[in-house]
C-alpha positions as CSV (number, residue, x, y, z in Angstrom):
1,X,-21.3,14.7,58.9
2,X,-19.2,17.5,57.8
3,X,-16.4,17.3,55.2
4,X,-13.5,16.4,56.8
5,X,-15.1,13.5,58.2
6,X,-16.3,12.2,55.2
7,X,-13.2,13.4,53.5
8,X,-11.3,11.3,56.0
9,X,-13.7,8.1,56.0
10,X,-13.8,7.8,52.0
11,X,-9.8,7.9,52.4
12,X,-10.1,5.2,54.5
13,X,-12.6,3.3,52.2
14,X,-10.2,4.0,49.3
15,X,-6.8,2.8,51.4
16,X,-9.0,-0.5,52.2
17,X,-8.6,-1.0,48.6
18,X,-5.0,-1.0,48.7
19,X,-4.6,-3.2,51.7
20,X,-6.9,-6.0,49.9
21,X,-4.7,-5.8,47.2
22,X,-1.3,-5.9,49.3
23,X,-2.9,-8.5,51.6
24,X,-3.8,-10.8,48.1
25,X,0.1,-9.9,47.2
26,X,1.5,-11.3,50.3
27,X,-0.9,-14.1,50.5
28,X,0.2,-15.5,47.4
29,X,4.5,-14.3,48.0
30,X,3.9,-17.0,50.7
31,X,2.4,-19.7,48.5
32,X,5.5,-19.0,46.4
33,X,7.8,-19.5,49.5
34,X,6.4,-21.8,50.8
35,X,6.3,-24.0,47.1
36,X,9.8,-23.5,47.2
37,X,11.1,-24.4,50.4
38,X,9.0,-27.4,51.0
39,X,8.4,-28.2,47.3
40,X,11.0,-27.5,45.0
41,X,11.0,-28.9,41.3
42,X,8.1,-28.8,39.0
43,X,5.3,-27.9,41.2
44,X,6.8,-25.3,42.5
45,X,7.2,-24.0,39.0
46,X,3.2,-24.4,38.3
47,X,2.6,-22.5,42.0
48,X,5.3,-19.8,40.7
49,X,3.1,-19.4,37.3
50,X,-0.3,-19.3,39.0
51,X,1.3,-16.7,41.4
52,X,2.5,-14.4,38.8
53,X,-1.3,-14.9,36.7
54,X,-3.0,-14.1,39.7
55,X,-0.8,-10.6,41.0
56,X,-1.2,-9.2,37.4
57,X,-4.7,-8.2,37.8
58,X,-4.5,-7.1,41.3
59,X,-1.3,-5.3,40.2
60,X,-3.4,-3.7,37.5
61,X,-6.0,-2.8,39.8
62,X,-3.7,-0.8,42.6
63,X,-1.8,1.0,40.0
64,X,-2.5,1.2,36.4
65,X,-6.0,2.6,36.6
66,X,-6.7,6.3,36.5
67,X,-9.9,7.8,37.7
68,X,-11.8,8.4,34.2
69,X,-12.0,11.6,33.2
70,X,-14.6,13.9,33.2
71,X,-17.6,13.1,30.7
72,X,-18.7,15.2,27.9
73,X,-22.1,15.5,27.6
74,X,-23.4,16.4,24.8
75,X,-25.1,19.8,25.1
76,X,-24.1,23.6,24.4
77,X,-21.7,26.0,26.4
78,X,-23.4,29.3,27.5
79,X,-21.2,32.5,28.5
80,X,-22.3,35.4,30.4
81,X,-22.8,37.4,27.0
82,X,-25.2,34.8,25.8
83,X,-27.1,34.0,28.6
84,X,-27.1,37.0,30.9
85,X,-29.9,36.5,33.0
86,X,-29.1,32.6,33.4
87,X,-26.0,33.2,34.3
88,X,-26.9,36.1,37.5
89,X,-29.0,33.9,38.7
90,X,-26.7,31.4,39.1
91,X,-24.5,33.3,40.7
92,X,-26.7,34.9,43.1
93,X,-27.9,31.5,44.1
94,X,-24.4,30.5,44.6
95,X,-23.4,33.9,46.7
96,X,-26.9,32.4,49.2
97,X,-25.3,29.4,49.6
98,X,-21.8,30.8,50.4
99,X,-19.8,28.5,47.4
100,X,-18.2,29.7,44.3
101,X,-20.5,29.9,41.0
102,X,-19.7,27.4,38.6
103,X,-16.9,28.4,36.1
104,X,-19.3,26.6,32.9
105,X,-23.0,26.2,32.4
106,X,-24.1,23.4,30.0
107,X,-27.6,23.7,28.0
108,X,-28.4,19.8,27.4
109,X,-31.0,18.0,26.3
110,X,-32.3,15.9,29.0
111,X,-34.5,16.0,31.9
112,X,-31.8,16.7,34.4
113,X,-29.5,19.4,36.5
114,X,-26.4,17.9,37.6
115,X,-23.0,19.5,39.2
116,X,-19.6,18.5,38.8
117,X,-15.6,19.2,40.0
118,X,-12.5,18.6,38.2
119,X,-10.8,18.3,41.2
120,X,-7.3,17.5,42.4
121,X,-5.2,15.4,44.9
122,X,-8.3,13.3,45.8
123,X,-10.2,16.1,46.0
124,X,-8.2,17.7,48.7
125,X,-7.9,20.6,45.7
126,X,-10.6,22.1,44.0
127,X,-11.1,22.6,39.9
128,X,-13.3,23.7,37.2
129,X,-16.9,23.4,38.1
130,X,-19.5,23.1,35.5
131,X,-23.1,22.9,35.9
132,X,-25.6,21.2,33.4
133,X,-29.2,22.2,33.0
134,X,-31.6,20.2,30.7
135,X,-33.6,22.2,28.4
136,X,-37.1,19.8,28.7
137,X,-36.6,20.4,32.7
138,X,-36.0,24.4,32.3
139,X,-39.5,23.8,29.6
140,X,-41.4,22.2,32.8
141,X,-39.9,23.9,36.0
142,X,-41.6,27.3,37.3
143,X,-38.8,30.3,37.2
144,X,-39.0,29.8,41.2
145,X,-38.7,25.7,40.7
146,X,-35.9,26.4,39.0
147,X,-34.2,27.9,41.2
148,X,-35.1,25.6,44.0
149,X,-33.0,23.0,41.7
150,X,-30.1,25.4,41.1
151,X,-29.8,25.9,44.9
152,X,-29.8,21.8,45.1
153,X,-27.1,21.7,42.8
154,X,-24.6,25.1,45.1
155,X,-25.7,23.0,47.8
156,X,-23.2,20.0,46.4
157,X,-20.7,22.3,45.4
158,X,-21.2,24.3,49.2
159,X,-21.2,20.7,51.5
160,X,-18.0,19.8,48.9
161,X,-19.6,16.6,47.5
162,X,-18.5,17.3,44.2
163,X,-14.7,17.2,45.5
164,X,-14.9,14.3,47.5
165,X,-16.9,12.1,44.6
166,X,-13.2,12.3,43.2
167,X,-12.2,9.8,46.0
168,X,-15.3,7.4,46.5
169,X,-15.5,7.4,42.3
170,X,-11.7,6.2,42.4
171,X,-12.3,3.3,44.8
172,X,-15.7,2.4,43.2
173,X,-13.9,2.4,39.2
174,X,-10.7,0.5,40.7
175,X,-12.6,-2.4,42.5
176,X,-15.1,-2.6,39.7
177,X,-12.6,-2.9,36.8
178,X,-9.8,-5.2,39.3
179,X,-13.4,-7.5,39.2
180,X,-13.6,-7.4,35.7
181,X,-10.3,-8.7,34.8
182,X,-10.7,-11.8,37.0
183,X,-14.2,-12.5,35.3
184,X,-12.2,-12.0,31.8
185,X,-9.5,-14.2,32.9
186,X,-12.1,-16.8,34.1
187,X,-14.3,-16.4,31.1
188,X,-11.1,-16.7,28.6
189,X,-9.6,-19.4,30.7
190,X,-13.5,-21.6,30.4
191,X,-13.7,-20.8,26.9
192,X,-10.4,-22.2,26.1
193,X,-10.8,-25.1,28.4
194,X,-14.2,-25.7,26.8
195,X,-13.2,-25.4,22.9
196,X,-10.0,-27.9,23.9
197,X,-12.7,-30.9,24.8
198,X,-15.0,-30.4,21.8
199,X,-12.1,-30.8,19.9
200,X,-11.4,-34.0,21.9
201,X,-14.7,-34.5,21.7
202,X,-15.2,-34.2,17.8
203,X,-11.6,-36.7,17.5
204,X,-13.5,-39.4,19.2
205,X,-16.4,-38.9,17.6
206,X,-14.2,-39.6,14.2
207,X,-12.8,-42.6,15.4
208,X,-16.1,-43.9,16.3
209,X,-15.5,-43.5,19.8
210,X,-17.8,-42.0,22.3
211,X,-17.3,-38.5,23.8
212,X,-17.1,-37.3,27.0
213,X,-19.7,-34.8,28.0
214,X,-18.0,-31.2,27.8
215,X,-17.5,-30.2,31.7
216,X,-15.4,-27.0,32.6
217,X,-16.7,-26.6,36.2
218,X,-13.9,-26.3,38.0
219,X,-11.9,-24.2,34.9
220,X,-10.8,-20.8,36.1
221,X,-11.9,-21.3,39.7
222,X,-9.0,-19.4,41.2
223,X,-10.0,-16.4,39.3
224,X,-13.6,-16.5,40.2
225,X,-12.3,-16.6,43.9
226,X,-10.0,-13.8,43.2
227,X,-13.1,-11.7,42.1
228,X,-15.9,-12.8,45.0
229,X,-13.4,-11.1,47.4
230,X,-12.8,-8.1,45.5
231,X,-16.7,-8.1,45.1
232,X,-17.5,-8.4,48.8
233,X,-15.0,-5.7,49.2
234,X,-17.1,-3.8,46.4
235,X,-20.4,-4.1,47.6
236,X,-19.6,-2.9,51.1
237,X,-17.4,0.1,49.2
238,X,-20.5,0.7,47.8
239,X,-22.9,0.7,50.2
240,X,-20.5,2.7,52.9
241,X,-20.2,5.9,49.5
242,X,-23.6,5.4,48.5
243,X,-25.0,5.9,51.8
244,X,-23.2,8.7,52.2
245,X,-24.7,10.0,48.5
246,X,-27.7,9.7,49.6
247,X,-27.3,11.9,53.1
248,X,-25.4,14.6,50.5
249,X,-29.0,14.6,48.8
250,X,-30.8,15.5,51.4
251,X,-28.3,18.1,52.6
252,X,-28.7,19.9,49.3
253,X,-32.4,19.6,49.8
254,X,-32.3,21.2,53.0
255,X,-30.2,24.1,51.3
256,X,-32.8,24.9,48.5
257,X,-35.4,25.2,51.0
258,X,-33.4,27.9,52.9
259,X,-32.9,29.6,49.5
260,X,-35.6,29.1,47.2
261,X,-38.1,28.2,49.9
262,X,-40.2,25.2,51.0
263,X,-42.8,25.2,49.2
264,X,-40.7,25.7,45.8
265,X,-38.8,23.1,46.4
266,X,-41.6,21.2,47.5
267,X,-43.2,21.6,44.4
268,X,-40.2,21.1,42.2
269,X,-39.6,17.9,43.8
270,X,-42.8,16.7,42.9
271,X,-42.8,18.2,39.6
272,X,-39.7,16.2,38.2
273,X,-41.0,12.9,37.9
274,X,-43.8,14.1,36.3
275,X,-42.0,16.3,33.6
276,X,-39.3,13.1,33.6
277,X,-42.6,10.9,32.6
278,X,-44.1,13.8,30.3
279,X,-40.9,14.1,27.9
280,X,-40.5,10.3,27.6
281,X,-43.7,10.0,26.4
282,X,-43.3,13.8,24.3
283,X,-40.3,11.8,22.6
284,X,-42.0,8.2,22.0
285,X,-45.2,9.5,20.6
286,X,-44.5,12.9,18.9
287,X,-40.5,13.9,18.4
288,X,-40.0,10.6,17.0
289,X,-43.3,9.6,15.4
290,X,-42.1,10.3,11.8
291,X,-38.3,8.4,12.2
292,X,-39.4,5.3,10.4
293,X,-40.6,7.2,7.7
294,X,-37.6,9.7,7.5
295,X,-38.8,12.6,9.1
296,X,-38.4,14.4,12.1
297,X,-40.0,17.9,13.3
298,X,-38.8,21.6,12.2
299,X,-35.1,22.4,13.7
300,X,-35.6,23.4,17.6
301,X,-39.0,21.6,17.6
302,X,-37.8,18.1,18.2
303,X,-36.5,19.0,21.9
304,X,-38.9,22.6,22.0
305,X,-42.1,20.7,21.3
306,X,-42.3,19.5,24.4
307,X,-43.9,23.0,25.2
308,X,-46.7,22.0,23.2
309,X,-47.5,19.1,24.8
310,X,-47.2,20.5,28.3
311,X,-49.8,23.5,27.2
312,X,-52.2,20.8,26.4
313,X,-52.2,18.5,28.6
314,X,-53.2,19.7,32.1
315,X,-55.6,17.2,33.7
316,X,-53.4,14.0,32.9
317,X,-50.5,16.2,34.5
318,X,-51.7,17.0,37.8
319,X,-53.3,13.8,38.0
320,X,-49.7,12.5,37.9
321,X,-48.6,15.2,40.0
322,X,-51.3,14.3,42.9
323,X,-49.1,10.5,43.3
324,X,-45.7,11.0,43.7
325,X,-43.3,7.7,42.9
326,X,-43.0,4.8,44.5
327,X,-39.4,3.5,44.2
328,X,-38.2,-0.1,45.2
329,X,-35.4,1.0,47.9
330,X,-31.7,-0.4,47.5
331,X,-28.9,0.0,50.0
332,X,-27.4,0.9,46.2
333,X,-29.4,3.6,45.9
334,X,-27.8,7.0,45.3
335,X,-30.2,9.2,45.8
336,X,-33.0,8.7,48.4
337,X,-36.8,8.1,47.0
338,X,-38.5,11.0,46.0
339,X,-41.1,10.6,48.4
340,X,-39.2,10.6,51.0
341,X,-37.3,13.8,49.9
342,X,-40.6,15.4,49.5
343,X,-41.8,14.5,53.0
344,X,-38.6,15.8,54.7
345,X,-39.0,19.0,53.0
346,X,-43.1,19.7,53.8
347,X,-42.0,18.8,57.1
348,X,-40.0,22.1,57.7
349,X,-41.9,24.6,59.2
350,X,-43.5,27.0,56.9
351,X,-41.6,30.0,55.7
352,X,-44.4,31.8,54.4
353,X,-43.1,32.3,50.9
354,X,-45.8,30.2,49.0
355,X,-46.6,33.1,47.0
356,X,-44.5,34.1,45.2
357,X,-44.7,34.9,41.5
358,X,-44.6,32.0,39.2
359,X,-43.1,32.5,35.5
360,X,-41.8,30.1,33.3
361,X,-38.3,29.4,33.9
362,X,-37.0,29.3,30.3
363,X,-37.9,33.0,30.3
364,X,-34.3,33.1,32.0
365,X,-32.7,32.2,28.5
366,X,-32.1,35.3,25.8
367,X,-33.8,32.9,22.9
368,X,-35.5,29.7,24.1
369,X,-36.2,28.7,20.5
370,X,-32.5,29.4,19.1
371,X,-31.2,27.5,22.5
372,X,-33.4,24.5,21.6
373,X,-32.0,24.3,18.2
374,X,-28.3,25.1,19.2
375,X,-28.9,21.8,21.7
376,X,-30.8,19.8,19.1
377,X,-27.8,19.6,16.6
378,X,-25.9,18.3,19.8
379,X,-28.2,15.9,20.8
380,X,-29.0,14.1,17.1
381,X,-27.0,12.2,15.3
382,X,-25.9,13.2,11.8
383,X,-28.0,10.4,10.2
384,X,-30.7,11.9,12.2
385,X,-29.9,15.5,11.2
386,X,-29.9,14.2,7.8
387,X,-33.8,13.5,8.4
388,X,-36.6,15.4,6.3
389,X,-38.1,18.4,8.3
390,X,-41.6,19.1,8.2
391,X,-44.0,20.9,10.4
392,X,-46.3,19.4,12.9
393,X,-49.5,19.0,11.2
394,X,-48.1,17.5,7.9
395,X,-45.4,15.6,9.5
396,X,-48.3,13.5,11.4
397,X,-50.4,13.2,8.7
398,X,-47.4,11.8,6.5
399,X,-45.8,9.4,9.6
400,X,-49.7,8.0,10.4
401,X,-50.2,7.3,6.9
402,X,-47.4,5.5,6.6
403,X,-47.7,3.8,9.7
404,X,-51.3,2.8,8.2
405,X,-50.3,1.9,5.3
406,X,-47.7,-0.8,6.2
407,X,-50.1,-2.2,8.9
408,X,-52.8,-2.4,6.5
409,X,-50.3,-4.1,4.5
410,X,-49.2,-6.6,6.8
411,X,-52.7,-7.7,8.1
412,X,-54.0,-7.9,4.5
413,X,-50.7,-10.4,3.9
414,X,-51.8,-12.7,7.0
415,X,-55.1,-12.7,6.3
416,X,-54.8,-13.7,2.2
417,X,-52.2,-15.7,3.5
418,X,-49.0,-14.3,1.8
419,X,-47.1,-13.4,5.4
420,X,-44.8,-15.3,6.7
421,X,-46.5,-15.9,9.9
422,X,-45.6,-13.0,12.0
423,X,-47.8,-11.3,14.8
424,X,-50.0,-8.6,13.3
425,X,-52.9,-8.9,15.4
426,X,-54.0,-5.2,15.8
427,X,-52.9,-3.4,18.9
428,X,-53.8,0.6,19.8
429,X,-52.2,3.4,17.7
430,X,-51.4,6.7,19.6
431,X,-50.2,8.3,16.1
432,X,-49.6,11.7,18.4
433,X,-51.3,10.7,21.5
434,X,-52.1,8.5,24.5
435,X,-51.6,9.3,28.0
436,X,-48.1,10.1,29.4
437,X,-46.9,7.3,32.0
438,X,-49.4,4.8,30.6
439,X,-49.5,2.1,28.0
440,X,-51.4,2.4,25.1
441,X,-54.4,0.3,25.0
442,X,-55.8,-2.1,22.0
443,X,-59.1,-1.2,20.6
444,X,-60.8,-2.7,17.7
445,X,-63.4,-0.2,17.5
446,X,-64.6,0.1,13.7
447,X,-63.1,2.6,11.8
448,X,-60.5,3.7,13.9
449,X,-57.4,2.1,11.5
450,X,-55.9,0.2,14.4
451,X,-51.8,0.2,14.1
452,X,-51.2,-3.3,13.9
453,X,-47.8,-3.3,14.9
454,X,-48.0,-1.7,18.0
455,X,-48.1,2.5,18.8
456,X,-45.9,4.3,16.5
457,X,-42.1,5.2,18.3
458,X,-42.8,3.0,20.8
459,X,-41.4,-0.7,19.5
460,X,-38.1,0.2,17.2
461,X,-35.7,2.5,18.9
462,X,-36.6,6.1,17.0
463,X,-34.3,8.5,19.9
464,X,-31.7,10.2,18.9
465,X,-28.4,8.2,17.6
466,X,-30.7,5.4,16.8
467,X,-29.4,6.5,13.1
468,X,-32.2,6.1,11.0
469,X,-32.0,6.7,7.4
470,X,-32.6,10.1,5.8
471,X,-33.2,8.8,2.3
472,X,-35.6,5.7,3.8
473,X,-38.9,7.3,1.5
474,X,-38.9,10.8,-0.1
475,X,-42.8,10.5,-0.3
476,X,-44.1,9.6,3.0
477,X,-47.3,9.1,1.8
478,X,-46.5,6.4,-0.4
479,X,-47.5,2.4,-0.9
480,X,-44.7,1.0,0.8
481,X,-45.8,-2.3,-1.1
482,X,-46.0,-0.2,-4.4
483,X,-48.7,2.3,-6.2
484,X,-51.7,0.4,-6.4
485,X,-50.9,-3.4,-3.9
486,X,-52.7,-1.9,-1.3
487,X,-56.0,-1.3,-3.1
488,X,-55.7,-4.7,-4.3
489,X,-55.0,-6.5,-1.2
490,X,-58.1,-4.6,0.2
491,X,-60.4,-5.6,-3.5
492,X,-58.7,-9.5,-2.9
493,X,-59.8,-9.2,0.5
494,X,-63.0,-8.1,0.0
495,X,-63.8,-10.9,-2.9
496,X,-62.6,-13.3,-0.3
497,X,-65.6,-12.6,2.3
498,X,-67.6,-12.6,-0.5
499,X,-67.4,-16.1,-1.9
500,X,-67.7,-17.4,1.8
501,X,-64.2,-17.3,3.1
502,X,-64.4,-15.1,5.7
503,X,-63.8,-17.7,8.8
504,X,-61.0,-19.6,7.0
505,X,-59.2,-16.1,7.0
506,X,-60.0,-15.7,10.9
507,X,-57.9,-19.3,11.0
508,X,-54.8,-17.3,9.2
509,X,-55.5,-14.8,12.3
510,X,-53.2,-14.8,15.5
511,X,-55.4,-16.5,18.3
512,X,-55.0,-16.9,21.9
513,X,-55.1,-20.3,23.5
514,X,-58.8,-19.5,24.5
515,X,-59.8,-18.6,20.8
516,X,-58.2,-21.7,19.7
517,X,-60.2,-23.8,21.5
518,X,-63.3,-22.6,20.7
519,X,-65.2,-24.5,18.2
520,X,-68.5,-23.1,15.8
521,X,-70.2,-19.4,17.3
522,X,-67.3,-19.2,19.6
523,X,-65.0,-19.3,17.6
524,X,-66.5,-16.9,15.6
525,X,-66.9,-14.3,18.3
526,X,-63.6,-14.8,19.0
527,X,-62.6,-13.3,15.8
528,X,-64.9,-11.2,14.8
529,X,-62.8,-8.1,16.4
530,X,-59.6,-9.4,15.3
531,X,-61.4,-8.9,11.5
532,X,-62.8,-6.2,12.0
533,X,-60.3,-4.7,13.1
534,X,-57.8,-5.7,10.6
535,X,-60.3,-4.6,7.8
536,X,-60.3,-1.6,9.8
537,X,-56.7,-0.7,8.6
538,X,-57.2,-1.4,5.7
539,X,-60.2,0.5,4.8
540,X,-57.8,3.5,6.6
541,X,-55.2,3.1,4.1
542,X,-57.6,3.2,1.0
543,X,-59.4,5.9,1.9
544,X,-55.6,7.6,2.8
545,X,-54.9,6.8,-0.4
546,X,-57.3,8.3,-2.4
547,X,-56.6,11.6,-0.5
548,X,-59.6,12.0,1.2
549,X,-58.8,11.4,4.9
550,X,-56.1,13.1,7.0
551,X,-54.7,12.8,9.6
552,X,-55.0,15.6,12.4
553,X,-52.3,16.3,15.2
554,X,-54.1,16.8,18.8
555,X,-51.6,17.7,21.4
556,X,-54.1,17.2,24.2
557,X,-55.6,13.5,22.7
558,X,-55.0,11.1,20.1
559,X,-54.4,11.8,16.1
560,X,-57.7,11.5,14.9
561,X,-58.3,10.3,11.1
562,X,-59.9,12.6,9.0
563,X,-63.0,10.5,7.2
564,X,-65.5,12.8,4.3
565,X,-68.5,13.8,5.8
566,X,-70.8,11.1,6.9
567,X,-68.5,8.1,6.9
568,X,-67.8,8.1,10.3
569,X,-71.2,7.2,11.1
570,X,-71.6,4.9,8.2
571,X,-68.3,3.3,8.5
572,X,-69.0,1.3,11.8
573,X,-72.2,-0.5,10.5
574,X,-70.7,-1.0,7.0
575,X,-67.5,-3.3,8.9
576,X,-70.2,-4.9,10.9
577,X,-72.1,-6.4,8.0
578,X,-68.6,-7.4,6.6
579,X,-67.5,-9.8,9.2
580,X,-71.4,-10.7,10.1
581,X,-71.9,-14.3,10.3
582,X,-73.8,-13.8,6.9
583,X,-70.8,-10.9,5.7
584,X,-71.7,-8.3,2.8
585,X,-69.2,-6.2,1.6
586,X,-72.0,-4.5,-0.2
587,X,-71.7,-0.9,2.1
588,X,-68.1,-1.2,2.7
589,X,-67.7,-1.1,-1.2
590,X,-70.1,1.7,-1.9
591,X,-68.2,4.0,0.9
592,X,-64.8,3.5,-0.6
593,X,-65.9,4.2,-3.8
594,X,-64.0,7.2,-5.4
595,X,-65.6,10.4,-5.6
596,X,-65.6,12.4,-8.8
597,X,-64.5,16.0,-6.7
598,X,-63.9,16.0,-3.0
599,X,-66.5,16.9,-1.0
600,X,-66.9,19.9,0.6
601,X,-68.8,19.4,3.7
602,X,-66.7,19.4,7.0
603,X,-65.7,16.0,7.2
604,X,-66.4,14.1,10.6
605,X,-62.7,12.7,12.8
606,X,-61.9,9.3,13.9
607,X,-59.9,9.3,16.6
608,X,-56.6,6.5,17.0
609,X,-57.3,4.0,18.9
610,X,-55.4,4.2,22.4
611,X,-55.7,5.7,25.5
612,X,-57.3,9.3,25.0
613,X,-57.1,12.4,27.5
């Protein structure tokens, strides 16, 4: 369908607004003539007030809602001086498709490319066109990917989708909103109804009466009525523009491939969902590993470490890459799934430019690094700004030991019985780590210092503009409990198991139904892990503590703990004869006990536990 038609049928979507609204108008002019004529007196009155309640939202709806404007997203403007080469290739792409170049070019910070028009008249007149281009998608795309998405993106502005968005956006924010105010109405008009019988209610209860039972069923039904027509109306607006979206996709698919080429497009197709999955998990496990303890990365690393990561991590990539996404499909949808797009593209016959050279496409940008700190201070928060910088290495080992240090805390709590109750049953720690597009998985394994609060930046909300504190701890490697309580928490623990305690501290434990109802050897093998485990973390923290374990950044596995030479072979036995069914703490106290010098012999690695490469 070419523009005009689809000019002409979202026109006519967006005039079937109007004529709702002008049908709901004379609908209720009659109700108010007829009130009067056959009627008149108080109840035509109440039909006159209904009336008039009723028009002011559809009245609202038709004619005192604008079309919002364009959004800012946050991100950094890019002239031709900057960004030279960016900016020819643009324009050469654009020139291919036979559209005008966009007049800005946004650097941002997520995994996206998007075009847009402020256009005029209902799009019947064009306007500025801008064109945004995520920095982590340039980090993953080939140059020649890149340009397969660029060529996407001309294809919108070339089949004049951004212009006639102007019109289907209208109609969808003007039925959407007219919807809203009749839910409002009916949800103001219930809670009024609703706070007038409790306080009916409450007066008989006084007076020794009984009260009614609070009932607002049929309070604002009128409204609610009002809005399931405007929301029938919606969802087949909806699904007549959003059909039509999803045909616009697969246009501008077909115009990369005539551009770029089949198999680039091919391939970048396939290799968005992968890089989309790649920087989530870039951002949960490394970017934002050190927020809780005030730290974040060097400036330009939090967004351009994502390089790093990529480098590294080759096999769980391509294993991605070799199953593309399956996507539940909706008639809502707005684009098509990805699969599908990716099948429509191999199936064009072959146009024998598989070949060609592959570079990385953020070797289009003058300075990748400066760009990636230009859009950082865009993308963070001035809280987060405000964070502590440190590099890689020592910003892991800081955020893991803290990270350590509080779950060692917490389990010791529980287990001397000092908590109040909550769930610290240890669960995997990436710490730097894990597999992109998979859950981290528990393990128990001796020695490993098992996170007992779940993988670090995955459960509190570290991303950007989640405005963590910068002042939260100037010492990163500190007791969060205090110099010294996690020492004795680990000592108290110890002189627990041995005066015979050991499986009344198991009860303290978090259990599963199935560990509850297990009674003598059971019971025990239950919770032997769960201990260990636990004792695991803290025997982590001490030996943190005393400065002679670190942690080690891996881009391509999990942070692996540092032990001293030798430990990490002794380690696992010395936890086993602690939470034997006959414990001795005998080996696990002779390990931690401080040396005079540090020792000089390369020291062994524990990894995290969690999901490794």
């Amino acid at each position: 369908m070419g523009p005009t038609p689809r000019a002409a049928r979202a026109l006519v979507l967006l005039a079937g607004f109007y004529l709702l609204g002008l049908f709901l108008l004379a609908a209720l002019a009659a109700a108010d003539w007829a009130a009067a004529v056959h009627t008149p007196g108080p109840f035509a009155l109440k039909v006159f007030i209904v009336s008039a309640v009723l028009a002011l939202p559809i009245v609202r709806g038709m004619f005192m809602l604008r079309t919002p404007p364009y959004e800012d997203v946050p991100g950094v403007r890019v002239d031709e001086s900057r960004e030279p080469r960016l900016w020819q290739t643009v324009r050469d792409i654009a020139q291919q498709v036979g559209t005008r170049a966009p007049d800005e070019i946004l650097l941002t910070g997520d995994v996206n490319a998007a075009v847009s028009e402020d256009s005029r008249l209902l799009g019947l007149a064009g306007g500025t066109r801008r064109l945004r281009i995520g920095l982590p998608l340039m980090t993953g795309l080939s140059e020649s990917g890149l340009r397969a998405v660029l060529a996407h993106e001309m294809g919108h502005y070339g089949n004049a989708d951004t212009r006639l968005a102007a019109i289907s956006e209208r109609g969808r924010v003007h039925v959407l909103r007219t919807v809203a105010h009749f839910e409002e109405r009916a949800g103001a008009k219930v809670s009024k109804e609703r706070a007038r019988q409790e306080k009916k209610a409450a007066a008989a209860v006084a007076k020794g009466r009984k009260a009614k039972e609070v009932d607002t069923t049929g309070t604002g039904v009128t409204y609610r009525a009002m809005a399931r027509l405007y929301t029938a109306y919606g969802k087949f607006y909806l699904r007549a523009t959003l059909s039509g979206s999803r045909r616009a996709e697969f246009a501008a698919d077909v115009a990369a491939a005539r551009i770029a080429g089949r198999d680039a497009t091919s391939s970048a197709l396939r290799e968005i969902p992968v890089i989309d999955a790649a920087h989530d998990f870039y951002l949960n496990c490394y970017a934002t590993l050190g927020v809780d303890a005030g730290l974040l990365p060097p400036p330009g690393e939090f967004l351009g470490g994502f390089r790093h990561l990529l480098a590294a991590r080759h096999a769980e990539l391509d294993a991605l890459r070799g199953e593309l996404p399956t996507e539940p499909v909706s008639p809502y949808d707005s684009h098509p799934p990805i699969a599908e797009r990716v099948a429509r593209i191999e199936a064009l016959p072959d146009d024998g430019r598989a070949s060609d050279p592959v570079r990385p496409s953020l070797s289009l940008l003058a300075d990748a690094d400066r760009s990636f700190a230009a859009v950082e201070e865009t993308v963070l928060t001035p809280a987060a700004l405000g964070l502590r910088r440190l590099d890689w290495p020592e910003l892991v080992h800081a955020a893991m030991s803290v990270q350590t240090e509080r779950s060692a805390q917490r389990f010791g709590a529980l287990a001397l019985g000092t908590a109040g109750g909550e769930d610290t049953s240890p669960r995997g720690t990436d710490g730097g780590g894990g597999t992109p597009g998979h859950g981290a998985d528990a393990d128990g394994t001796p020695g490993h210092g098992a996170d007992a609060d779940g993988t670090p930046g995955h459960g509190a909300d570290a991303r950007p503009g989640a405005g963590a504190d910068a002042d939260r701890t100037s010492r990163p490697e500190a007791d969060p409990e205090g110099d010294g309580a996690g020492a004795a928490t680990l000592e108290a623990l110890l002189d627990a198991i041995d005066a015979g305690a050991l499986w009344r501290i198991a009860e303290r434990l978090p259990r599963s139904a199935e560990a509850t109802a297990a009674h003598g050897r059971a019971a025990r093998e239950f919770a032997r892990p769960q201990l260990r485990a636990g004792l695991s973390q803290l025997v982590s923290a001490e030996y943190l503590r005393q400065g002679r374990a670190r942690w080690q950044l891996s881009w391509a596995e999990s942070a692996a703990l540092e032990l001293p030479y030798g430990h990490v072979d002794e380690l696992p036995a010395a936890l086993e004869a602690a939470v034997a069914d006959r414990p001795d703490t005998g080996p696990l106290r002779a390990l931690l006990e401080p040396v005079a010098a540090p020792e000089t012999s390369t020291p062994a690695q524990v990894p995290a536990p969690g999901p490794t490469a």
